[in-house]
């Protein structure tokens, strides 16, 4: 299922008539936003998934960082969370305790209160959270709003889809993907604050649809396109090598198909490089449209280049295409 399918399904649901709904089902945004008063709006999101690493404590941290990410991607501050747990009743409860400890430690780091949760008996373990945050209604970071000339900025390397596929296939051990695991654990809190400080005009986080799929959600049907320099896109160590060994997840191919009609390949990229740009990410970084004069303010919070990457630029384009160079 891709972004287009999802849009079609959501269109069938009855609309949300309330004036207080600032961001609802009709846009491809990361979380819903409901206005409480003119200075405060609630941001709400929910996300859970199957383990991407073997270590339960680490998985708990990654799932929590991932669930919080959609709040940060809206320019919001998470305040409270509820656990969502699926766990087989015949499995060692110590494992579940470790998953929950990972989640709760990550919430603590983010200054978010855990209010409760719900557990369901399920053969395949899954974990995640429903998260509530606050945002200033005048400073919501939507997916759309970029202008021609804005820089395209990414705040974490790519490759977690390929690397977790390689981990499942025993091509790699957890020690081999240390850097990617730390990346998935890390909060997008800093990136979100840097985005606001730099006056980012639009933003999202990179997750299941891959870099190109999420970039497409930042582009309206027409008028605005984006030029992406593939050599400036960062990857976690061993991603390319594992992709060459066939460890590309099926989702990357589906993401690639969905984006096909908007894609123009004008550089010397091979097909594998295009696929890597479609690799589904877990707890990926933020993808931002930053006005050039906002780069300084952004850098002051985010740190020097290497903590973030400028990977392209938004351009005028009647057909709203993504040009890969
Ligand atoms: Co998101
Ligand atoms: Co999400």
Short mmCIF file of C-alpha atoms and ligand atoms in Angstrom, two decimals:
data_model
loop_
_atom_site.label_atom_id
_atom_site.label_comp_id
_atom_site.label_asym_id
_atom_site.label_seq_id
_atom_site.Cartn_x
_atom_site.Cartn_y
_atom_site.Cartn_z
CA UNK A 1 0.00 0.00 0.00
CA UNK A 2 1.42 3.39 -0.99
CA UNK A 3 0.56 7.00 -0.25
CA UNK A 4 -1.91 7.13 -3.16
CA UNK A 5 -3.85 4.06 -2.00
CA UNK A 6 -4.02 5.42 1.49
CA UNK A 7 -5.34 8.73 0.22
CA UNK A 8 -8.06 6.91 -1.72
CA UNK A 9 -9.17 4.90 1.32
CA UNK A 10 -9.17 7.93 3.64
CA UNK A 11 -11.28 9.87 1.13
CA UNK A 12 -14.07 7.36 1.70
CA UNK A 13 -14.31 8.21 5.40
CA UNK A 14 -16.80 10.86 6.44
CA UNK A 15 -15.23 14.31 6.69
CA UNK A 16 -14.29 16.07 9.88
CA UNK A 17 -16.43 19.21 9.87
CA UNK A 18 -15.11 20.79 13.10
CA UNK A 19 -13.43 24.18 12.65
CA UNK A 20 -10.97 23.14 15.33
CA UNK A 21 -9.46 20.48 13.06
CA UNK A 22 -6.44 22.32 11.65
CA UNK A 23 -4.85 19.24 10.10
CA UNK A 24 -7.07 16.24 9.42
CA UNK A 25 -7.44 13.41 6.95
CA UNK A 26 -7.40 15.42 3.74
CA UNK A 27 -3.67 16.20 3.70
CA UNK A 28 -0.68 13.83 3.71
CA UNK A 29 0.63 15.21 7.04
CA UNK A 30 2.40 13.29 9.82
CA UNK A 31 -0.13 13.88 12.60
CA UNK A 32 -3.55 15.39 13.21
CA UNK A 33 -3.84 18.84 14.77
CA UNK A 34 -6.83 20.03 16.82
CA UNK A 35 -7.04 23.64 18.03
CA UNK A 36 -7.80 24.20 21.72
CA UNK A 37 -7.41 27.99 21.73
CA UNK A 38 -5.61 30.52 19.56
CA UNK A 39 -2.24 29.75 21.15
CA UNK A 40 -2.47 26.02 21.66
CA UNK A 41 -3.33 23.05 19.50
CA UNK A 42 -3.12 19.33 20.21
CA UNK A 43 -1.04 17.15 17.89
CA UNK A 44 -1.94 13.46 17.85
CA UNK A 45 -0.40 10.41 16.22
CA UNK A 46 -0.20 6.64 16.62
CA UNK A 47 2.34 4.15 15.31
CA UNK A 48 3.40 0.58 16.17
CA UNK A 49 5.31 -2.18 14.39
CA UNK A 50 7.08 -5.51 14.60
CA UNK A 51 10.65 -5.71 16.01
CA UNK A 52 13.40 -4.39 13.71
CA UNK A 53 16.22 -5.55 16.02
CA UNK A 54 16.62 -8.58 18.33
CA UNK A 55 17.48 -6.68 21.51
CA UNK A 56 14.09 -5.99 23.18
CA UNK A 57 15.31 -2.96 25.16
CA UNK A 58 16.67 -1.38 21.99
CA UNK A 59 13.48 -2.21 20.10
CA UNK A 60 11.46 -0.43 22.79
CA UNK A 61 13.60 2.67 22.44
CA UNK A 62 13.37 2.65 18.65
CA UNK A 63 9.58 2.19 18.68
CA UNK A 64 9.19 5.10 21.10
CA UNK A 65 11.53 7.40 19.15
CA UNK A 66 9.59 6.50 16.01
CA UNK A 67 6.20 7.21 17.61
CA UNK A 68 7.36 10.58 18.95
CA UNK A 69 8.82 11.51 15.59
CA UNK A 70 5.50 12.43 13.94
CA UNK A 71 4.87 15.02 16.68
CA UNK A 72 8.30 16.58 16.08
CA UNK A 73 7.64 16.43 12.33
CA UNK A 74 4.67 18.78 12.86
CA UNK A 75 6.83 21.26 14.80
CA UNK A 76 5.16 20.10 18.03
CA UNK A 77 6.32 19.15 21.52
CA UNK A 78 5.18 15.71 22.75
CA UNK A 79 3.66 15.75 26.23
CA UNK A 80 2.04 12.37 26.89
CA UNK A 81 1.90 8.85 25.46
CA UNK A 82 0.01 5.54 25.71
CA UNK A 83 1.66 2.18 25.00
CA UNK A 84 0.25 -0.15 22.35
CA UNK A 85 1.45 -3.71 22.82
CA UNK A 86 0.85 -6.97 20.97
CA UNK A 87 2.61 -9.90 22.64
CA UNK A 88 2.28 -13.72 22.62
CA UNK A 89 1.13 -14.89 26.07
CA UNK A 90 3.41 -17.97 25.84
CA UNK A 91 6.59 -15.89 25.41
CA UNK A 92 8.91 -14.89 28.25
CA UNK A 93 7.39 -11.85 30.00
CA UNK A 94 10.92 -10.60 30.75
CA UNK A 95 11.20 -9.75 27.05
CA UNK A 96 8.07 -7.63 27.24
CA UNK A 97 9.40 -5.94 30.37
CA UNK A 98 12.58 -5.01 28.47
CA UNK A 99 10.61 -3.62 25.49
CA UNK A 100 8.52 -1.47 27.82
CA UNK A 101 11.59 -0.33 29.74
CA UNK A 102 13.18 0.82 26.47
CA UNK A 103 10.03 2.76 25.57
CA UNK A 104 9.71 4.36 28.95
CA UNK A 105 13.41 5.39 29.07
CA UNK A 106 13.02 7.07 25.69
CA UNK A 107 9.89 8.92 26.86
CA UNK A 108 11.81 10.05 29.94
CA UNK A 109 14.58 11.42 27.71
CA UNK A 110 11.96 13.33 25.71
CA UNK A 111 10.22 14.61 28.86
CA UNK A 112 6.99 12.82 27.94
CA UNK A 113 4.59 11.30 30.51
CA UNK A 114 3.42 7.72 30.03
CA UNK A 115 -0.27 7.67 30.93
CA UNK A 116 -1.23 4.06 30.25
CA UNK A 117 -1.62 1.60 27.44
CA UNK A 118 -3.26 -1.52 26.10
CA UNK A 119 -1.98 -5.06 25.51
CA UNK A 120 -3.38 -7.67 23.11
CA UNK A 121 -2.38 -11.33 22.86
CA UNK A 122 -0.84 -11.75 19.40
CA UNK A 123 1.53 -14.36 17.94
CA UNK A 124 3.71 -11.63 16.44
CA UNK A 125 5.02 -9.06 18.94
CA UNK A 126 4.38 -5.43 18.06
CA UNK A 127 5.03 -2.26 19.99
CA UNK A 128 4.45 1.43 19.62
CA UNK A 129 2.57 4.37 21.07
CA UNK A 130 -0.22 6.84 20.65
CA UNK A 131 1.35 10.22 21.38
CA UNK A 132 -0.16 13.61 22.16
CA UNK A 133 1.76 16.83 21.76
CA UNK A 134 1.28 20.58 21.76
CA UNK A 135 1.94 23.01 18.97
CA UNK A 136 1.47 26.73 18.40
CA UNK A 137 -1.28 26.84 15.73
CA UNK A 138 0.69 29.57 13.92
CA UNK A 139 3.83 27.45 13.73
CA UNK A 140 2.57 24.10 12.47
CA UNK A 141 5.18 22.45 10.27
CA UNK A 142 3.10 21.00 7.45
CA UNK A 143 4.32 18.74 4.66
CA UNK A 144 3.47 21.35 2.07
CA UNK A 145 4.56 24.97 1.94
CA UNK A 146 8.02 24.78 0.36
CA UNK A 147 8.90 27.42 -2.22
CA UNK A 148 11.21 27.31 -5.25
CA UNK A 149 14.77 27.99 -4.07
CA UNK A 150 14.32 26.38 -0.64
CA UNK A 151 16.99 23.87 0.35
CA UNK A 152 16.07 20.23 0.89
CA UNK A 153 17.62 19.13 4.17
CA UNK A 154 17.83 15.63 5.71
CA UNK A 155 18.77 15.00 9.37
CA UNK A 156 19.56 11.24 9.52
CA UNK A 157 21.29 8.89 7.07
CA UNK A 158 19.22 6.30 5.16
CA UNK A 159 19.52 2.52 4.97
CA UNK A 160 17.62 1.12 7.97
CA UNK A 161 15.28 -0.91 5.74
CA UNK A 162 18.16 -2.63 3.96
CA UNK A 163 20.15 -3.13 7.16
CA UNK A 164 17.27 -4.59 9.18
CA UNK A 165 16.51 -6.93 6.25
CA UNK A 166 20.17 -8.02 6.33
CA UNK A 167 19.94 -8.49 10.10
CA UNK A 168 16.86 -10.72 9.76
CA UNK A 169 18.66 -12.78 7.08
CA UNK A 170 21.74 -13.14 9.33
CA UNK A 171 23.92 -11.34 6.79
CA UNK A 172 24.81 -8.89 9.55
CA UNK A 173 24.86 -8.89 13.34
CA UNK A 174 23.63 -6.11 15.61
CA UNK A 175 27.25 -5.09 16.19
CA UNK A 176 27.61 -4.49 12.44
CA UNK A 177 24.73 -2.02 12.38
CA UNK A 178 25.53 -0.16 15.59
CA UNK A 179 25.43 3.25 13.90
CA UNK A 180 22.03 2.62 12.31
CA UNK A 181 20.63 1.37 15.63
CA UNK A 182 21.83 4.51 17.40
CA UNK A 183 20.31 6.57 14.59
CA UNK A 184 16.91 4.85 14.95
CA UNK A 185 17.03 5.39 18.73
CA UNK A 186 17.77 9.08 18.47
CA UNK A 187 14.96 11.60 18.86
CA UNK A 188 14.03 14.11 16.16
CA UNK A 189 13.54 16.70 18.90
CA UNK A 190 16.66 18.67 18.01
CA UNK A 191 15.86 18.58 14.30
CA UNK A 192 12.37 19.88 14.99
CA UNK A 193 13.64 22.79 17.09
CA UNK A 194 16.31 23.56 14.51
CA UNK A 195 13.64 23.54 11.80
CA UNK A 196 11.56 26.11 13.68
CA UNK A 197 14.67 28.22 14.42
CA UNK A 198 15.63 28.17 10.75
CA UNK A 199 12.12 29.11 9.65
CA UNK A 200 11.56 25.85 7.76
CA UNK A 201 8.58 26.29 5.45
CA UNK A 202 7.63 22.62 5.34
CA UNK A 203 8.76 19.31 6.75
CA UNK A 204 8.06 15.66 7.43
CA UNK A 205 9.92 12.64 8.75
CA UNK A 206 11.26 9.84 6.56
CA UNK A 207 9.58 6.51 7.35
CA UNK A 208 7.89 3.72 5.39
CA UNK A 209 7.56 5.42 2.01
CA UNK A 210 11.30 6.11 1.82
CA UNK A 211 13.04 9.39 1.07
CA UNK A 212 11.46 9.82 -2.37
CA UNK A 213 7.96 8.81 -1.22
CA UNK A 214 8.01 11.31 1.62
CA UNK A 215 9.55 13.98 -0.58
CA UNK A 216 6.58 13.49 -2.92
CA UNK A 217 4.21 14.31 -0.05
CA UNK A 218 5.94 17.70 0.17
CA UNK A 219 5.18 18.47 -3.47
CA UNK A 220 1.76 19.56 -4.65
CA UNK A 221 0.43 18.00 -7.88
CA UNK A 222 1.93 20.83 -9.93
CA UNK A 223 3.94 24.02 -9.70
CA UNK A 224 6.69 22.85 -7.37
CA UNK A 225 9.36 20.24 -8.01
CA UNK A 226 12.61 19.24 -6.38
CA UNK A 227 16.12 18.58 -7.63
CA UNK A 228 17.99 15.99 -5.60
CA UNK A 229 21.73 15.40 -5.75
CA UNK A 230 22.09 11.67 -5.07
CA UNK A 231 25.79 11.96 -4.14
CA UNK A 232 24.97 14.15 -1.17
CA UNK A 233 22.51 11.65 0.35
CA UNK A 234 24.07 9.97 3.44
CA UNK A 235 23.77 6.22 4.18
CA UNK A 236 24.59 4.18 7.25
CA UNK A 237 27.72 2.00 6.86
CA UNK A 238 27.28 -1.20 4.77
CA UNK A 239 23.93 -0.18 3.26
CA UNK A 240 25.16 -0.17 -0.33
CA UNK A 241 27.06 -3.44 0.16
CA UNK A 242 24.00 -5.16 1.64
CA UNK A 243 21.76 -3.81 -1.13
CA UNK A 244 24.17 -5.28 -3.67
CA UNK A 245 23.86 -8.62 -1.85
CA UNK A 246 20.10 -8.57 -2.45
CA UNK A 247 18.97 -7.26 0.95
CA UNK A 248 16.58 -4.66 -0.49
CA UNK A 249 13.18 -4.98 1.25
CA UNK A 250 10.09 -5.54 -0.94
CA UNK A 251 8.65 -2.25 0.26
CA UNK A 252 11.47 -0.34 -1.48
CA UNK A 253 10.33 -1.75 -4.84
CA UNK A 254 6.72 -0.77 -4.13
CA UNK A 255 7.82 2.73 -3.09
CA UNK A 256 9.84 2.90 -6.31
CA UNK A 257 6.75 1.99 -8.40
CA UNK A 258 4.58 4.59 -6.69
CA UNK A 259 7.05 7.37 -7.36
CA UNK A 260 7.86 6.31 -10.93
CA UNK A 261 5.61 8.78 -12.75
CA UNK A 262 7.01 11.79 -10.88
CA UNK A 263 10.64 10.81 -11.28
CA UNK A 264 13.14 12.21 -13.78
CA UNK A 265 16.56 10.56 -13.71
CA UNK A 266 19.06 12.92 -15.25
CA UNK A 267 22.27 12.00 -13.42
CA UNK A 268 24.49 8.93 -13.54
CA UNK A 269 22.50 6.86 -11.05
CA UNK A 270 22.09 3.14 -11.43
CA UNK A 271 18.81 1.43 -10.57
CA UNK A 272 20.11 0.28 -7.18
CA UNK A 273 20.82 3.88 -6.19
CA UNK A 274 17.27 4.84 -7.08
CA UNK A 275 15.97 1.90 -5.01
CA UNK A 276 18.09 2.97 -2.04
CA UNK A 277 16.39 6.37 -2.18
CA UNK A 278 13.11 4.43 -1.77
CA UNK A 279 14.31 2.27 1.14
CA UNK A 280 11.61 2.30 3.86
CA UNK A 281 13.01 3.82 7.06
CA UNK A 282 12.25 3.10 10.69
CA UNK A 283 12.53 6.17 12.90
CA UNK A 284 14.16 8.11 10.06
CA UNK A 285 15.29 11.70 10.10
CA UNK A 286 13.41 14.84 9.23
CA UNK A 287 13.13 16.10 5.68
CA UNK A 288 12.82 19.87 5.53
CA UNK A 289 12.32 22.75 3.15
CA UNK A 290 14.61 25.41 4.52
CA UNK A 291 14.94 28.90 3.08
CA UNK A 292 18.61 29.55 2.35
CA UNK A 293 18.80 32.41 4.86
CA UNK A 294 17.48 30.06 7.56
CA UNK A 295 20.49 27.77 7.31
CA UNK A 296 22.44 29.70 9.96
CA UNK A 297 19.70 29.52 12.57
CA UNK A 298 19.18 25.87 11.72
CA UNK A 299 22.89 25.07 12.10
CA UNK A 300 23.10 26.81 15.47
CA UNK A 301 20.81 24.17 16.97
CA UNK A 302 21.52 21.19 14.74
CA UNK A 303 25.32 21.45 14.71
CA UNK A 304 27.66 21.56 11.71
CA UNK A 305 27.10 19.80 8.41
CA UNK A 306 27.55 16.09 9.12
CA UNK A 307 24.77 16.39 11.73
CA UNK A 308 22.54 17.20 8.75
CA UNK A 309 22.82 17.14 4.97
CA UNK A 310 21.66 19.53 2.26
CA UNK A 311 20.62 17.08 -0.45
CA UNK A 312 18.72 19.18 -2.96
CA UNK A 313 16.70 22.24 -3.79
CA UNK A 314 13.05 22.93 -4.54
CA UNK A 315 12.43 24.28 -8.04
CA UNK A 316 9.60 25.61 -10.12
CA UNK A 317 8.18 22.73 -12.09
CA UNK A 318 4.77 22.70 -13.76
CA UNK A 319 4.47 18.92 -13.33
CA UNK A 320 5.73 18.67 -9.73
CA UNK A 321 8.52 16.25 -10.52
CA UNK A 322 11.52 14.98 -8.61
CA UNK A 323 14.69 15.34 -10.66
CA UNK A 324 17.52 13.02 -9.61
CA UNK A 325 21.04 14.15 -10.47
CO1 LIG B 1 5.69 10.88 9.58
CO1 LIG B 2 3.32 7.72 11.16
#
